[in-house]
DNA sequence: CATGAATGAGTCTTCATTCAT
DNA sequence: AATGAATGAAGACTCATTCAT
């Protein structure tokens, strides 16, 4: 196993275990053992357990950033179409990176590590401003309502997705979808969540006329 | 300090610290010290740190149960009114018991303690069935749409409230409400969240006609 | 073994091992094992390895303080007699507490622990001022020379005693005193050191007339 | 940086850090980093951390040897003059190589490394025999007293110098010499120490008549 | 019934050294 | 000859729990 591979193996294992047992509930020994790597490598590569966590956030945080630069420029799309694409992308991303999203939720609640808190604050502000731009654009075009609470809107989207990630298995049980194969259920849930959020956003954003 | 008082003091302190630093991040010594109680009392009263957590859940879990028994029977209210009252009550409850709600979110994600997991599953099923009844009632009366995804609906409500609890301070900053006094801001946020969820529920539930 | 005994046993063992292998060269496990005490007791009793060291200093530091309050008041003694008694007492004390004195010398040189550095500075200043008083008294009485460098004088005494403590075995070998029994040699060395320092002090202090 | 330079750089840095933090308190990584040299070089060049220390002693130990070969032969000088020159040289040497002297004192006290202990024993014996010769010479010439305790005499010199090296800053403070520039104070202290030791040696050695 | 004292297992981290290149 | 990467051992310390009183 090469240096790069070990590095990456450690990050992956850490992500899995942090999501499963929490940061404090996971020992560096657990991570090293499961990654098949010497325990000292964690300090060697990352400096400390905390820094390992930060490295994990830095690796994954790009996945959280709204990638809408191109979207914003595309004049062939209506504002609501842009918003819908954004929702789809976000839902897909969270469902794909469930483990990291779980870690992130807990970390926001417990907020101990200042480096991570800052990283998240930064991301949130950036996302809010991007969405804000998109909405202003829609307002100019007369597509969207005049008064829109951006943070509330984002909280709606993020909250719903997060909650359904948490209720993932429970949703399956309650709706008697245990026999649906995993990937199919994932797709189904993802679509439902997407379409729900879109519906909600329409109700909250679009001028009814 | 009497036995009852110590017991209660320990639970309160544990709740505060678990919400602040997480379960694993909080030591029984921290709890005992801050509660002004001998460390051995935690094992003595509750059996173990895990059992203390379970006791906390058992104490607070009533707060999570939807209290709709009376609501359901009241024939003077329309279904949508009942739903709105339910939303208001839930939002108020979460915002009041923020600390416990924080703990609960993390515990659902990390899910290590089976006793708690079962407790939560039970609660969720019960809540879903109660809401299910309410909705069926509304459907019979023709107020609500035919097809309603109950778990999705609950996830929308819970997700939004949770996310705004997490974003509490960030929401304040972003909307330049730092100067609004604490209790006033709490009330404001609570109202906004309530009215948003109500609006969303209407859009998802009510027959447009 | 009672609590007090363990406490004391740890201090004694620590003193022995610190004198033998230095502070950094001694592990808390070494100390605990040799003291026949659980390793966790060191943190439990003292807080940390450093605090254990500080406790050791606080216990022994009284031994270093010049105990001359009574001496100073005694008007039946001449100033030079007082100085001689002081020397005797100091030499005896250092030779008795060799282990601690060894630790102290190293700690002054390496000076890492600020608490100990301050303790030592304080002691040094106090000792210097006490000796200063004694000397001023002798000067008033015309017994001592006008110009006396107090710190230099103390350094002479402390330096000589320390050096002979260090050269203890070597002195024995060089002077072919291997066959002299331990306690006898100790006494002999102590007397020689005392009388040497007295002689030197006389030469440095007393008015030749 | 050439091989020689790295070698030398490592020795210098080690000397500085050992004097500052002690042998055990200094890690090979510290040394290598501060020397700007790869960590592996220490084992590579010297074999081990202990061997590095030994190399340091071998490099510096010449500085400790009394250099009196020429002095002894010079018939134009009186014995007491020779002794005085020797004292001056020694004081100057210690004050110049303070760092190494600090290390040496600690190493004598802790005595863990047998190689170094032997080296020091050898040096001490040699120094004692050289001084012994000088004294015997003075005795033959009738300049010195009959009975002289050589090791005691050396201990007096070494002890005083060492103690003033340790009390360096404290001496400055106590005598309100903080404003005297560094090199000037060094010179001043060196002169005072020299003259004190000379005075003492005279009192102990020279026949009063 | 209540508790101060005690403990062994576990935590993260650092260490000097070695090895493959 | 020289080194970046790697490692097992050891470091100090904290933990939840237990037990004698």
mmCIF file with all atom_site columns, N, CA, C and O in Angstrom, chain C residues 7-47:
data_model
loop_
_atom_site.group_PDB
_atom_site.id
_atom_site.type_symbol
_atom_site.label_atom_id
_atom_site.label_alt_id
_atom_site.label_comp_id
_atom_site.label_asym_id
_atom_site.label_entity_id
_atom_site.label_seq_id
_atom_site.pdbx_PDB_ins_code
_atom_site.Cartn_x
_atom_site.Cartn_y
_atom_site.Cartn_z
_atom_site.occupancy
_atom_site.B_iso_or_equiv
_atom_site.pdbx_formal_charge
_atom_site.auth_seq_id
_atom_site.auth_comp_id
_atom_site.auth_asym_id
_atom_site.auth_atom_id
_atom_site.pdbx_PDB_model_num
ATOM 1   N N  . UNK C 1 7  ? 0.544  8.218  49.490 1.00 0.00 ? 7  UNK C N  1
ATOM 2   C CA . UNK C 1 7  ? 0.948  9.575  49.146 1.00 0.00 ? 7  UNK C CA 1
ATOM 3   C C  . UNK C 1 7  ? 2.439  9.768  49.436 1.00 0.00 ? 7  UNK C C  1
ATOM 4   O O  . UNK C 1 7  ? 3.211  10.207 48.581 1.00 0.00 ? 7  UNK C O  1
ATOM 5   N N  . UNK C 1 8  ? 2.779  9.413  50.651 1.00 0.00 ? 8  UNK C N  1
ATOM 6   C CA . UNK C 1 8  ? 4.160  9.585  51.102 1.00 0.00 ? 8  UNK C CA 1
ATOM 7   C C  . UNK C 1 8  ? 5.116  8.668  50.351 1.00 0.00 ? 8  UNK C C  1
ATOM 8   O O  . UNK C 1 8  ? 6.232  9.049  49.985 1.00 0.00 ? 8  UNK C O  1
ATOM 9   N N  . UNK C 1 9  ? 4.661  7.448  50.120 1.00 0.00 ? 9  UNK C N  1
ATOM 10  C CA . UNK C 1 9  ? 5.475  6.476  49.410 1.00 0.00 ? 9  UNK C CA 1
ATOM 11  C C  . UNK C 1 9  ? 5.786  6.967  47.994 1.00 0.00 ? 9  UNK C C  1
ATOM 12  O O  . UNK C 1 9  ? 6.907  6.845  47.501 1.00 0.00 ? 9  UNK C O  1
ATOM 13  N N  . UNK C 1 10 ? 4.772  7.560  47.364 1.00 0.00 ? 10 UNK C N  1
ATOM 14  C CA . UNK C 1 10 ? 4.968  8.091  46.012 1.00 0.00 ? 10 UNK C CA 1
ATOM 15  C C  . UNK C 1 10 ? 5.990  9.218  46.016 1.00 0.00 ? 10 UNK C C  1
ATOM 16  O O  . UNK C 1 10 ? 6.875  9.274  45.152 1.00 0.00 ? 10 UNK C O  1
ATOM 17  N N  . UNK C 1 11 ? 5.876  10.111 46.996 1.00 0.00 ? 11 UNK C N  1
ATOM 18  C CA . UNK C 1 11 ? 6.824  11.230 47.075 1.00 0.00 ? 11 UNK C CA 1
ATOM 19  C C  . UNK C 1 11 ? 8.245  10.724 47.273 1.00 0.00 ? 11 UNK C C  1
ATOM 20  O O  . UNK C 1 11 ? 9.182  11.189 46.620 1.00 0.00 ? 11 UNK C O  1
ATOM 21  N N  . UNK C 1 12 ? 8.398  9.763  48.177 1.00 0.00 ? 12 UNK C N  1
ATOM 22  C CA . UNK C 1 12 ? 9.729  9.230  48.451 1.00 0.00 ? 12 UNK C CA 1
ATOM 23  C C  . UNK C 1 12 ? 10.322 8.552  47.224 1.00 0.00 ? 12 UNK C C  1
ATOM 24  O O  . UNK C 1 12 ? 11.489 8.774  46.868 1.00 0.00 ? 12 UNK C O  1
ATOM 25  N N  . UNK C 1 13 ? 9.501  7.715  46.588 1.00 0.00 ? 13 UNK C N  1
ATOM 26  C CA . UNK C 1 13 ? 9.995  7.003  45.410 1.00 0.00 ? 13 UNK C CA 1
ATOM 27  C C  . UNK C 1 13 ? 10.336 7.975  44.291 1.00 0.00 ? 13 UNK C C  1
ATOM 28  O O  . UNK C 1 13 ? 11.358 7.838  43.619 1.00 0.00 ? 13 UNK C O  1
ATOM 29  N N  . UNK C 1 14 ? 9.461  8.947  44.111 1.00 0.00 ? 14 UNK C N  1
ATOM 30  C CA . UNK C 1 14 ? 9.717  9.957  43.078 1.00 0.00 ? 14 UNK C CA 1
ATOM 31  C C  . UNK C 1 14 ? 11.036 10.662 43.360 1.00 0.00 ? 14 UNK C C  1
ATOM 32  O O  . UNK C 1 14 ? 11.862 10.835 42.464 1.00 0.00 ? 14 UNK C O  1
ATOM 33  N N  . UNK C 1 15 ? 11.250 11.037 44.609 1.00 0.00 ? 15 UNK C N  1
ATOM 34  C CA . UNK C 1 15 ? 12.488 11.733 44.965 1.00 0.00 ? 15 UNK C CA 1
ATOM 35  C C  . UNK C 1 15 ? 13.707 10.881 44.596 1.00 0.00 ? 15 UNK C C  1
ATOM 36  O O  . UNK C 1 15 ? 14.655 11.354 43.981 1.00 0.00 ? 15 UNK C O  1
ATOM 37  N N  . UNK C 1 16 ? 13.623 9.613  44.972 1.00 0.00 ? 16 UNK C N  1
ATOM 38  C CA . UNK C 1 16 ? 14.745 8.711  44.699 1.00 0.00 ? 16 UNK C CA 1
ATOM 39  C C  . UNK C 1 16 ? 14.998 8.587  43.194 1.00 0.00 ? 16 UNK C C  1
ATOM 40  O O  . UNK C 1 16 ? 16.134 8.721  42.720 1.00 0.00 ? 16 UNK C O  1
ATOM 41  N N  . UNK C 1 17 ? 13.924 8.369  42.441 1.00 0.00 ? 17 UNK C N  1
ATOM 42  C CA . UNK C 1 17 ? 14.092 8.133  41.005 1.00 0.00 ? 17 UNK C CA 1
ATOM 43  C C  . UNK C 1 17 ? 14.450 9.416  40.245 1.00 0.00 ? 17 UNK C C  1
ATOM 44  O O  . UNK C 1 17 ? 15.272 9.382  39.329 1.00 0.00 ? 17 UNK C O  1
ATOM 45  N N  . UNK C 1 18 ? 13.862 10.532 40.620 1.00 0.00 ? 18 UNK C N  1
ATOM 46  C CA . UNK C 1 18 ? 14.228 11.798 39.977 1.00 0.00 ? 18 UNK C CA 1
ATOM 47  C C  . UNK C 1 18 ? 15.714 12.088 40.207 1.00 0.00 ? 18 UNK C C  1
ATOM 48  O O  . UNK C 1 18 ? 16.403 12.560 39.315 1.00 0.00 ? 18 UNK C O  1
ATOM 49  N N  . UNK C 1 19 ? 16.179 11.799 41.433 1.00 0.00 ? 19 UNK C N  1
ATOM 50  C CA . UNK C 1 19 ? 17.593 12.036 41.738 1.00 0.00 ? 19 UNK C CA 1
ATOM 51  C C  . UNK C 1 19 ? 18.489 11.101 40.939 1.00 0.00 ? 19 UNK C C  1
ATOM 52  O O  . UNK C 1 19 ? 19.602 11.444 40.562 1.00 0.00 ? 19 UNK C O  1
ATOM 53  N N  . UNK C 1 20 ? 17.973 9.926  40.656 1.00 0.00 ? 20 UNK C N  1
ATOM 54  C CA . UNK C 1 20 ? 18.766 8.890  39.989 1.00 0.00 ? 20 UNK C CA 1
ATOM 55  C C  . UNK C 1 20 ? 18.757 9.053  38.483 1.00 0.00 ? 20 UNK C C  1
ATOM 56  O O  . UNK C 1 20 ? 19.799 8.932  37.826 1.00 0.00 ? 20 UNK C O  1
ATOM 57  N N  . UNK C 1 21 ? 17.576 9.333  37.933 1.00 0.00 ? 21 UNK C N  1
ATOM 58  C CA . UNK C 1 21 ? 17.453 9.318  36.465 1.00 0.00 ? 21 UNK C CA 1
ATOM 59  C C  . UNK C 1 21 ? 16.948 10.633 35.896 1.00 0.00 ? 21 UNK C C  1
ATOM 60  O O  . UNK C 1 21 ? 16.741 10.744 34.688 1.00 0.00 ? 21 UNK C O  1
ATOM 61  N N  . UNK C 1 22 ? 16.754 11.604 36.741 1.00 0.00 ? 22 UNK C N  1
ATOM 62  C CA . UNK C 1 22 ? 16.239 12.883 36.258 1.00 0.00 ? 22 UNK C CA 1
ATOM 63  C C  . UNK C 1 22 ? 14.734 12.848 36.115 1.00 0.00 ? 22 UNK C C  1
ATOM 64  O O  . UNK C 1 22 ? 14.118 11.786 36.103 1.00 0.00 ? 22 UNK C O  1
ATOM 65  N N  . UNK C 1 23 ? 14.149 14.029 35.988 1.00 0.00 ? 23 UNK C N  1
ATOM 66  C CA . UNK C 1 23 ? 12.699 14.138 35.907 1.00 0.00 ? 23 UNK C CA 1
ATOM 67  C C  . UNK C 1 23 ? 12.173 13.509 34.619 1.00 0.00 ? 23 UNK C C  1
ATOM 68  O O  . UNK C 1 23 ? 11.296 12.654 34.648 1.00 0.00 ? 23 UNK C O  1
ATOM 69  N N  . UNK C 1 24 ? 12.728 13.913 33.512 1.00 0.00 ? 24 UNK C N  1
ATOM 70  C CA . UNK C 1 24 ? 12.258 13.406 32.225 1.00 0.00 ? 24 UNK C CA 1
ATOM 71  C C  . UNK C 1 24 ? 12.631 11.933 32.045 1.00 0.00 ? 24 UNK C C  1
ATOM 72  O O  . UNK C 1 24 ? 11.935 11.200 31.358 1.00 0.00 ? 24 UNK C O  1
ATOM 73  N N  . UNK C 1 25 ? 13.699 11.537 32.656 1.00 0.00 ? 25 UNK C N  1
ATOM 74  C CA . UNK C 1 25 ? 14.158 10.160 32.520 1.00 0.00 ? 25 UNK C CA 1
ATOM 75  C C  . UNK C 1 25 ? 13.385 9.157  33.374 1.00 0.00 ? 25 UNK C C  1
ATOM 76  O O  . UNK C 1 25 ? 13.589 7.951  33.277 1.00 0.00 ? 25 UNK C O  1
ATOM 77  N N  . UNK C 1 26 ? 12.538 9.687  34.223 1.00 0.00 ? 26 UNK C N  1
ATOM 78  C CA . UNK C 1 26 ? 11.730 8.817  35.086 1.00 0.00 ? 26 UNK C CA 1
ATOM 79  C C  . UNK C 1 26 ? 10.292 8.815  34.601 1.00 0.00 ? 26 UNK C C  1
ATOM 80  O O  . UNK C 1 26 ? 9.707  9.875  34.433 1.00 0.00 ? 26 UNK C O  1
ATOM 81  N N  . UNK C 1 27 ? 9.740  7.646  34.374 1.00 0.00 ? 27 UNK C N  1
ATOM 82  C CA . UNK C 1 27 ? 8.347  7.583  33.940 1.00 0.00 ? 27 UNK C CA 1
ATOM 83  C C  . UNK C 1 27 ? 7.438  7.419  35.157 1.00 0.00 ? 27 UNK C C  1
ATOM 84  O O  . UNK C 1 27 ? 7.840  6.874  36.179 1.00 0.00 ? 27 UNK C O  1
ATOM 85  N N  . UNK C 1 28 ? 6.229  7.908  35.044 1.00 0.00 ? 28 UNK C N  1
ATOM 86  C CA . UNK C 1 28 ? 5.290  7.758  36.159 1.00 0.00 ? 28 UNK C CA 1
ATOM 87  C C  . UNK C 1 28 ? 5.050  6.279  36.453 1.00 0.00 ? 28 UNK C C  1
ATOM 88  O O  . UNK C 1 28 ? 4.787  5.906  37.589 1.00 0.00 ? 28 UNK C O  1
ATOM 89  N N  . UNK C 1 29 ? 5.171  5.460  35.429 1.00 0.00 ? 29 UNK C N  1
ATOM 90  C CA . UNK C 1 29 ? 5.016  4.012  35.642 1.00 0.00 ? 29 UNK C CA 1
ATOM 91  C C  . UNK C 1 29 ? 6.138  3.487  36.557 1.00 0.00 ? 29 UNK C C  1
ATOM 92  O O  . UNK C 1 29 ? 5.879  2.705  37.471 1.00 0.00 ? 29 UNK C O  1
ATOM 93  N N  . UNK C 1 30 ? 7.361  3.932  36.290 1.00 0.00 ? 30 UNK C N  1
ATOM 94  C CA . UNK C 1 30 ? 8.490  3.563  37.156 1.00 0.00 ? 30 UNK C CA 1
ATOM 95  C C  . UNK C 1 30 ? 8.150  3.878  38.612 1.00 0.00 ? 30 UNK C C  1
ATOM 96  O O  . UNK C 1 30 ? 8.283  3.041  39.493 1.00 0.00 ? 30 UNK C O  1
ATOM 97  N N  . UNK C 1 31 ? 7.728  5.111  38.819 1.00 0.00 ? 31 UNK C N  1
ATOM 98  C CA . UNK C 1 31 ? 7.461  5.568  40.177 1.00 0.00 ? 31 UNK C CA 1
ATOM 99  C C  . UNK C 1 31 ? 6.366  4.724  40.826 1.00 0.00 ? 31 UNK C C  1
ATOM 100 O O  . UNK C 1 31 ? 6.521  4.207  41.927 1.00 0.00 ? 31 UNK C O  1
ATOM 101 N N  . UNK C 1 32 ? 5.262  4.593  40.094 1.00 0.00 ? 32 UNK C N  1
ATOM 102 C CA . UNK C 1 32 ? 4.123  3.860  40.642 1.00 0.00 ? 32 UNK C CA 1
ATOM 103 C C  . UNK C 1 32 ? 4.504  2.410  40.939 1.00 0.00 ? 32 UNK C C  1
ATOM 104 O O  . UNK C 1 32 ? 4.201  1.882  42.012 1.00 0.00 ? 32 UNK C O  1
ATOM 105 N N  . UNK C 1 33 ? 5.197  1.783  40.005 1.00 0.00 ? 33 UNK C N  1
ATOM 106 C CA . UNK C 1 33 ? 5.584  0.386  40.193 1.00 0.00 ? 33 UNK C CA 1
ATOM 107 C C  . UNK C 1 33 ? 6.461  0.230  41.434 1.00 0.00 ? 33 UNK C C  1
ATOM 108 O O  . UNK C 1 33 ? 6.208  -0.614 42.284 1.00 0.00 ? 33 UNK C O  1
ATOM 109 N N  . UNK C 1 34 ? 7.494  1.046  41.503 1.00 0.00 ? 34 UNK C N  1
ATOM 110 C CA . UNK C 1 34 ? 8.432  0.916  42.624 1.00 0.00 ? 34 UNK C CA 1
ATOM 111 C C  . UNK C 1 34 ? 7.782  1.283  43.954 1.00 0.00 ? 34 UNK C C  1
ATOM 112 O O  . UNK C 1 34 ? 8.187  0.787  45.009 1.00 0.00 ? 34 UNK C O  1
ATOM 113 N N  . UNK C 1 35 ? 6.801  2.161  43.881 1.00 0.00 ? 35 UNK C N  1
ATOM 114 C CA . UNK C 1 35 ? 6.109  2.539  45.117 1.00 0.00 ? 35 UNK C CA 1
ATOM 115 C C  . UNK C 1 35 ? 5.033  1.512  45.475 1.00 0.00 ? 35 UNK C C  1
ATOM 116 O O  . UNK C 1 35 ? 4.438  1.584  46.551 1.00 0.00 ? 35 UNK C O  1
ATOM 117 N N  . UNK C 1 36 ? 4.800  0.586  44.561 1.00 0.00 ? 36 UNK C N  1
ATOM 118 C CA . UNK C 1 36 ? 3.780  -0.429 44.815 1.00 0.00 ? 36 UNK C CA 1
ATOM 119 C C  . UNK C 1 36 ? 2.380  0.148  44.831 1.00 0.00 ? 36 UNK C C  1
ATOM 120 O O  . UNK C 1 36 ? 1.523  -0.252 45.616 1.00 0.00 ? 36 UNK C O  1
ATOM 121 N N  . UNK C 1 37 ? 2.159  1.103  43.928 1.00 0.00 ? 37 UNK C N  1
ATOM 122 C CA . UNK C 1 37 ? 0.899  1.852  43.915 1.00 0.00 ? 37 UNK C CA 1
ATOM 123 C C  . UNK C 1 37 ? 0.384  1.883  42.475 1.00 0.00 ? 37 UNK C C  1
ATOM 124 O O  . UNK C 1 37 ? 1.170  1.875  41.537 1.00 0.00 ? 37 UNK C O  1
ATOM 125 N N  . UNK C 1 38 ? -0.903 1.916  42.320 1.00 0.00 ? 38 UNK C N  1
ATOM 126 C CA . UNK C 1 38 ? -1.480 1.988  40.978 1.00 0.00 ? 38 UNK C CA 1
ATOM 127 C C  . UNK C 1 38 ? -1.034 3.257  40.258 1.00 0.00 ? 38 UNK C C  1
ATOM 128 O O  . UNK C 1 38 ? -0.978 4.332  40.848 1.00 0.00 ? 38 UNK C O  1
ATOM 129 N N  . UNK C 1 39 ? -0.782 3.101  38.971 1.00 0.00 ? 39 UNK C N  1
ATOM 130 C CA . UNK C 1 39 ? -0.214 4.213  38.213 1.00 0.00 ? 39 UNK C CA 1
ATOM 131 C C  . UNK C 1 39 ? -1.150 5.420  38.178 1.00 0.00 ? 39 UNK C C  1
ATOM 132 O O  . UNK C 1 39 ? -0.697 6.570  38.122 1.00 0.00 ? 39 UNK C O  1
ATOM 133 N N  . UNK C 1 40 ? -2.442 5.154  38.212 1.00 0.00 ? 40 UNK C N  1
ATOM 134 C CA . UNK C 1 40 ? -3.409 6.257  38.129 1.00 0.00 ? 40 UNK C CA 1
ATOM 135 C C  . UNK C 1 40 ? -3.396 7.127  39.391 1.00 0.00 ? 40 UNK C C  1
ATOM 136 O O  . UNK C 1 40 ? -3.888 8.252  39.376 1.00 0.00 ? 40 UNK C O  1
ATOM 137 N N  . UNK C 1 41 ? -2.840 6.591  40.466 1.00 0.00 ? 41 UNK C N  1
ATOM 138 C CA . UNK C 1 41 ? -2.837 7.340  41.721 1.00 0.00 ? 41 UNK C CA 1
ATOM 139 C C  . UNK C 1 41 ? -2.024 8.625  41.621 1.00 0.00 ? 41 UNK C C  1
ATOM 140 O O  . UNK C 1 41 ? -2.287 9.581  42.353 1.00 0.00 ? 41 UNK C O  1
ATOM 141 N N  . UNK C 1 42 ? -1.049 8.643  40.747 1.00 0.00 ? 42 UNK C N  1
ATOM 142 C CA . UNK C 1 42 ? -0.220 9.832  40.638 1.00 0.00 ? 42 UNK C CA 1
ATOM 143 C C  . UNK C 1 42 ? -1.050 11.010 40.143 1.00 0.00 ? 42 UNK C C  1
ATOM 144 O O  . UNK C 1 42 ? -1.017 12.102 40.722 1.00 0.00 ? 42 UNK C O  1
ATOM 145 N N  . UNK C 1 43 ? -1.810 10.769 39.078 1.00 0.00 ? 43 UNK C N  1
ATOM 146 C CA . UNK C 1 43 ? -2.710 11.827 38.631 1.00 0.00 ? 43 UNK C CA 1
ATOM 147 C C  . UNK C 1 43 ? -3.775 12.100 39.684 1.00 0.00 ? 43 UNK C C  1
ATOM 148 O O  . UNK C 1 43 ? -4.175 13.246 39.894 1.00 0.00 ? 43 UNK C O  1
ATOM 149 N N  . UNK C 1 44 ? -4.223 11.023 40.315 1.00 0.00 ? 44 UNK C N  1
ATOM 150 C CA . UNK C 1 44 ? -5.293 11.162 41.303 1.00 0.00 ? 44 UNK C CA 1
ATOM 151 C C  . UNK C 1 44 ? -4.855 12.017 42.493 1.00 0.00 ? 44 UNK C C  1
ATOM 152 O O  . UNK C 1 44 ? -5.559 12.930 42.914 1.00 0.00 ? 44 UNK C O  1
ATOM 153 N N  . UNK C 1 45 ? -3.684 11.725 43.004 1.00 0.00 ? 45 UNK C N  1
ATOM 154 C CA . UNK C 1 45 ? -3.209 12.470 44.175 1.00 0.00 ? 45 UNK C CA 1
ATOM 155 C C  . UNK C 1 45 ? -2.646 13.843 43.817 1.00 0.00 ? 45 UNK C C  1
ATOM 156 O O  . UNK C 1 45 ? -2.887 14.833 44.485 1.00 0.00 ? 45 UNK C O  1
ATOM 157 N N  . UNK C 1 46 ? -1.838 13.876 42.769 1.00 0.00 ? 46 UNK C N  1
ATOM 158 C CA . UNK C 1 46 ? -1.060 15.091 42.520 1.00 0.00 ? 46 UNK C CA 1
ATOM 159 C C  . UNK C 1 46 ? -1.519 15.878 41.297 1.00 0.00 ? 46 UNK C C  1
ATOM 160 O O  . UNK C 1 46 ? -1.166 17.042 41.145 1.00 0.00 ? 46 UNK C O  1
ATOM 161 N N  . UNK C 1 47 ? -2.263 15.234 40.406 1.00 0.00 ? 47 UNK C N  1
ATOM 162 C CA . UNK C 1 47 ? -2.753 15.942 39.231 1.00 0.00 ? 47 UNK C CA 1
ATOM 163 C C  . UNK C 1 47 ? -1.967 15.604 37.984 1.00 0.00 ? 47 UNK C C  1
ATOM 164 O O  . UNK C 1 47 ? -2.515 15.397 36.924 1.00 0.00 ? 47 UNK C O  1
#
